[in-house]
């Protein structure tokens, strides 16, 4: 199934895509959002970035066939390096930046990528297939303590200790190389009384390993200030996140950027000298409508936050 872009109208509205300008799609994937941005105004140009070389090759061919390559630049890279990438393509400040985090349906449905626990495949989970760290190296090489911490911190999984111990015991017998091996190991660590809902545990552990393999939270944290710097005055930043760990990082960054002073409350006067650089546009987080979640269940956990540079 093709990747359906989530919160599409909301994204275009918050990006101010009707106005015409230069936009960055930091997670361009199948190009759903990119195409919609281009169609909003004839003068729009989009720089699309993705770590996944295969997705970019496919998109490039489609954009060329559709006569859209003149208005787009595609770069294989990490959105966390947006400053260097903008320099590389000769763009200075931009009018809007979008991040639609996580993985695409194309990646999930390709069992050779190892993102899905529903189909058997190699334990991979890399967006960037040229990097060495993969789910296989995390599962087979990390210390028991590191596995426990990752499963707790990135998967918010409370059976982290049992699951880490089961992984360590299994890998002593035989290297863990496939998603189905990992699924069985996780299942075996879930007490039999609650094993009927082990898919929840499996989903959380897969999420944790994927976040670790791709350094997802580190990338997001380091990208946000660079993205605000890259915006022109009145430029917009729109972030769509899919789990609470990402959303918390976005929310805390937005709140702190919008504040005039970040001195501890007990300080009688401001010593930090910080002034607000942005205005938050989404006082309440934006979620998909019932209509959208029915048509595209992937949109259900999506949360959109947007800001405007002063
Ligand atoms: C949810 S998909 C984006 C889908 C896209 N908005 C569309 O409508 O087709 C997320 C994409 O971000 C890419 N990605 C994840 N982390 C990245 C990073 N740090 N830098 C660049 N791309 C990244 C993934 O490879 C994936 O293709």
mmCIF file with all atom_site columns, C-alpha atoms and ligand atoms in Angstrom, residues 3 5 25-33 49-52 55 77-79 100-104 107 127 219 298, ligand 1:
data_model
loop_
_atom_site.group_PDB
_atom_site.id
_atom_site.type_symbol
_atom_site.label_atom_id
_atom_site.label_alt_id
_atom_site.label_comp_id
_atom_site.label_asym_id
_atom_site.label_entity_id
_atom_site.label_seq_id
_atom_site.pdbx_PDB_ins_code
_atom_site.Cartn_x
_atom_site.Cartn_y
_atom_site.Cartn_z
_atom_site.occupancy
_atom_site.B_iso_or_equiv
_atom_site.pdbx_formal_charge
_atom_site.auth_seq_id
_atom_site.auth_comp_id
_atom_site.auth_asym_id
_atom_site.auth_atom_id
_atom_site.pdbx_PDB_model_num
ATOM   1  C CA  . UNK A 1 3   ? 2.192  5.772  2.085  1.00 0.00 ? 3   UNK A CA  1
ATOM   2  C CA  . UNK A 1 5   ? 0.593  11.445 4.240  1.00 0.00 ? 5   UNK A CA  1
ATOM   3  C CA  . UNK A 1 25  ? 10.781 18.420 4.113  1.00 0.00 ? 25  UNK A CA  1
ATOM   4  C CA  . UNK A 1 26  ? 13.310 16.838 6.479  1.00 0.00 ? 26  UNK A CA  1
ATOM   5  C CA  . UNK A 1 27  ? 11.709 13.372 6.281  1.00 0.00 ? 27  UNK A CA  1
ATOM   6  C CA  . UNK A 1 28  ? 10.574 13.315 2.662  1.00 0.00 ? 28  UNK A CA  1
ATOM   7  C CA  . UNK A 1 29  ? 9.955  9.525  2.429  1.00 0.00 ? 29  UNK A CA  1
ATOM   8  C CA  . UNK A 1 30  ? 7.446  8.768  -0.341 1.00 0.00 ? 30  UNK A CA  1
ATOM   9  C CA  . UNK A 1 31  ? 6.991  12.489 -1.031 1.00 0.00 ? 31  UNK A CA  1
ATOM   10 C CA  . UNK A 1 32  ? 3.307  12.738 -0.086 1.00 0.00 ? 32  UNK A CA  1
ATOM   11 C CA  . UNK A 1 33  ? 3.711  15.983 1.840  1.00 0.00 ? 33  UNK A CA  1
ATOM   12 C CA  . UNK A 1 49  ? 15.910 15.113 2.908  1.00 0.00 ? 49  UNK A CA  1
ATOM   13 C CA  . UNK A 1 50  ? 15.852 11.438 3.849  1.00 0.00 ? 50  UNK A CA  1
ATOM   14 C CA  . UNK A 1 51  ? 18.270 8.888  5.273  1.00 0.00 ? 51  UNK A CA  1
ATOM   15 C CA  . UNK A 1 52  ? 16.780 6.139  3.123  1.00 0.00 ? 52  UNK A CA  1
ATOM   16 C CA  . UNK A 1 55  ? 13.100 5.833  -0.952 1.00 0.00 ? 55  UNK A CA  1
ATOM   17 C CA  . UNK A 1 77  ? 21.224 12.809 4.643  1.00 0.00 ? 77  UNK A CA  1
ATOM   18 C CA  . UNK A 1 78  ? 20.139 13.319 8.213  1.00 0.00 ? 78  UNK A CA  1
ATOM   19 C CA  . UNK A 1 79  ? 17.731 16.173 8.965  1.00 0.00 ? 79  UNK A CA  1
ATOM   20 C CA  . UNK A 1 100 ? 7.009  13.808 9.791  1.00 0.00 ? 100 UNK A CA  1
ATOM   21 C CA  . UNK A 1 101 ? 8.863  11.482 12.127 1.00 0.00 ? 101 UNK A CA  1
ATOM   22 C CA  . UNK A 1 102 ? 9.351  7.724  12.198 1.00 0.00 ? 102 UNK A CA  1
ATOM   23 C CA  . UNK A 1 103 ? 9.057  5.239  9.370  1.00 0.00 ? 103 UNK A CA  1
ATOM   24 C CA  . UNK A 1 104 ? 6.976  5.171  6.208  1.00 0.00 ? 104 UNK A CA  1
ATOM   25 C CA  . UNK A 1 107 ? 9.604  0.793  4.890  1.00 0.00 ? 107 UNK A CA  1
ATOM   26 C CA  . UNK A 1 127 ? 16.696 4.048  7.810  1.00 0.00 ? 127 UNK A CA  1
ATOM   27 C CA  . UNK A 1 219 ? 18.550 13.566 16.049 1.00 0.00 ? 219 UNK A CA  1
ATOM   28 C CA  . UNK A 1 298 ? -1.504 5.139  10.951 1.00 0.00 ? 298 UNK A CA  1
HETATM 29 C C1  . LIG B 2 .   ? 6.838  8.988  8.148  1.00 0.00 ? 1   LIG B C1  1
HETATM 30 S S1  . LIG B 2 .   ? 7.995  8.902  6.879  1.00 0.00 ? 1   LIG B S1  1
HETATM 31 C C2  . LIG B 2 .   ? 7.710  10.371 5.963  1.00 0.00 ? 1   LIG B C2  1
HETATM 32 C C3  . LIG B 2 .   ? 6.628  10.232 4.949  1.00 0.00 ? 1   LIG B C3  1
HETATM 33 C C4  . LIG B 2 .   ? 6.420  11.466 4.085  1.00 0.00 ? 1   LIG B C4  1
HETATM 34 N N1  . LIG B 2 .   ? 6.026  12.621 4.861  1.00 0.00 ? 1   LIG B N1  1
HETATM 35 C C5  . LIG B 2 .   ? 5.383  11.211 3.006  1.00 0.00 ? 1   LIG B C5  1
HETATM 36 O O1  . LIG B 2 .   ? 4.331  11.848 3.009  1.00 0.00 ? 1   LIG B O1  1
HETATM 37 O O2  . LIG B 2 .   ? 5.622  10.347 2.150  1.00 0.00 ? 1   LIG B O2  1
HETATM 38 C C6  . LIG B 2 .   ? 9.478  9.277  7.706  1.00 0.00 ? 1   LIG B C6  1
HETATM 39 C C7  . LIG B 2 .   ? 10.727 9.269  6.835  1.00 0.00 ? 1   LIG B C7  1
HETATM 40 O O3  . LIG B 2 .   ? 11.773 9.879  7.588  1.00 0.00 ? 1   LIG B O3  1
HETATM 41 C C8  . LIG B 2 .   ? 12.991 9.249  7.297  1.00 0.00 ? 1   LIG B C8  1
HETATM 42 N N2  . LIG B 2 .   ? 13.883 9.572  8.422  1.00 0.00 ? 1   LIG B N2  1
HETATM 43 C C9  . LIG B 2 .   ? 13.840 9.094  9.690  1.00 0.00 ? 1   LIG B C9  1
HETATM 44 N N3  . LIG B 2 .   ? 14.800 9.684  10.438 1.00 0.00 ? 1   LIG B N3  1
HETATM 45 C C10 . LIG B 2 .   ? 15.449 10.563 9.621  1.00 0.00 ? 1   LIG B C10 1
HETATM 46 C C11 . LIG B 2 .   ? 16.514 11.473 9.816  1.00 0.00 ? 1   LIG B C11 1
HETATM 47 N N4  . LIG B 2 .   ? 17.124 11.615 11.001 1.00 0.00 ? 1   LIG B N4  1
HETATM 48 N N5  . LIG B 2 .   ? 16.909 12.235 8.761  1.00 0.00 ? 1   LIG B N5  1
HETATM 49 C C12 . LIG B 2 .   ? 16.305 12.112 7.552  1.00 0.00 ? 1   LIG B C12 1
HETATM 50 N N6  . LIG B 2 .   ? 15.296 11.253 7.313  1.00 0.00 ? 1   LIG B N6  1
HETATM 51 C C13 . LIG B 2 .   ? 14.864 10.491 8.338  1.00 0.00 ? 1   LIG B C13 1
HETATM 52 C C14 . LIG B 2 .   ? 12.626 7.790  7.146  1.00 0.00 ? 1   LIG B C14 1
HETATM 53 O O4  . LIG B 2 .   ? 13.576 7.130  6.358  1.00 0.00 ? 1   LIG B O4  1
HETATM 54 C C15 . LIG B 2 .   ? 11.248 7.889  6.465  1.00 0.00 ? 1   LIG B C15 1
HETATM 55 O O5  . LIG B 2 .   ? 11.395 7.804  5.065  1.00 0.00 ? 1   LIG B O5  1
#
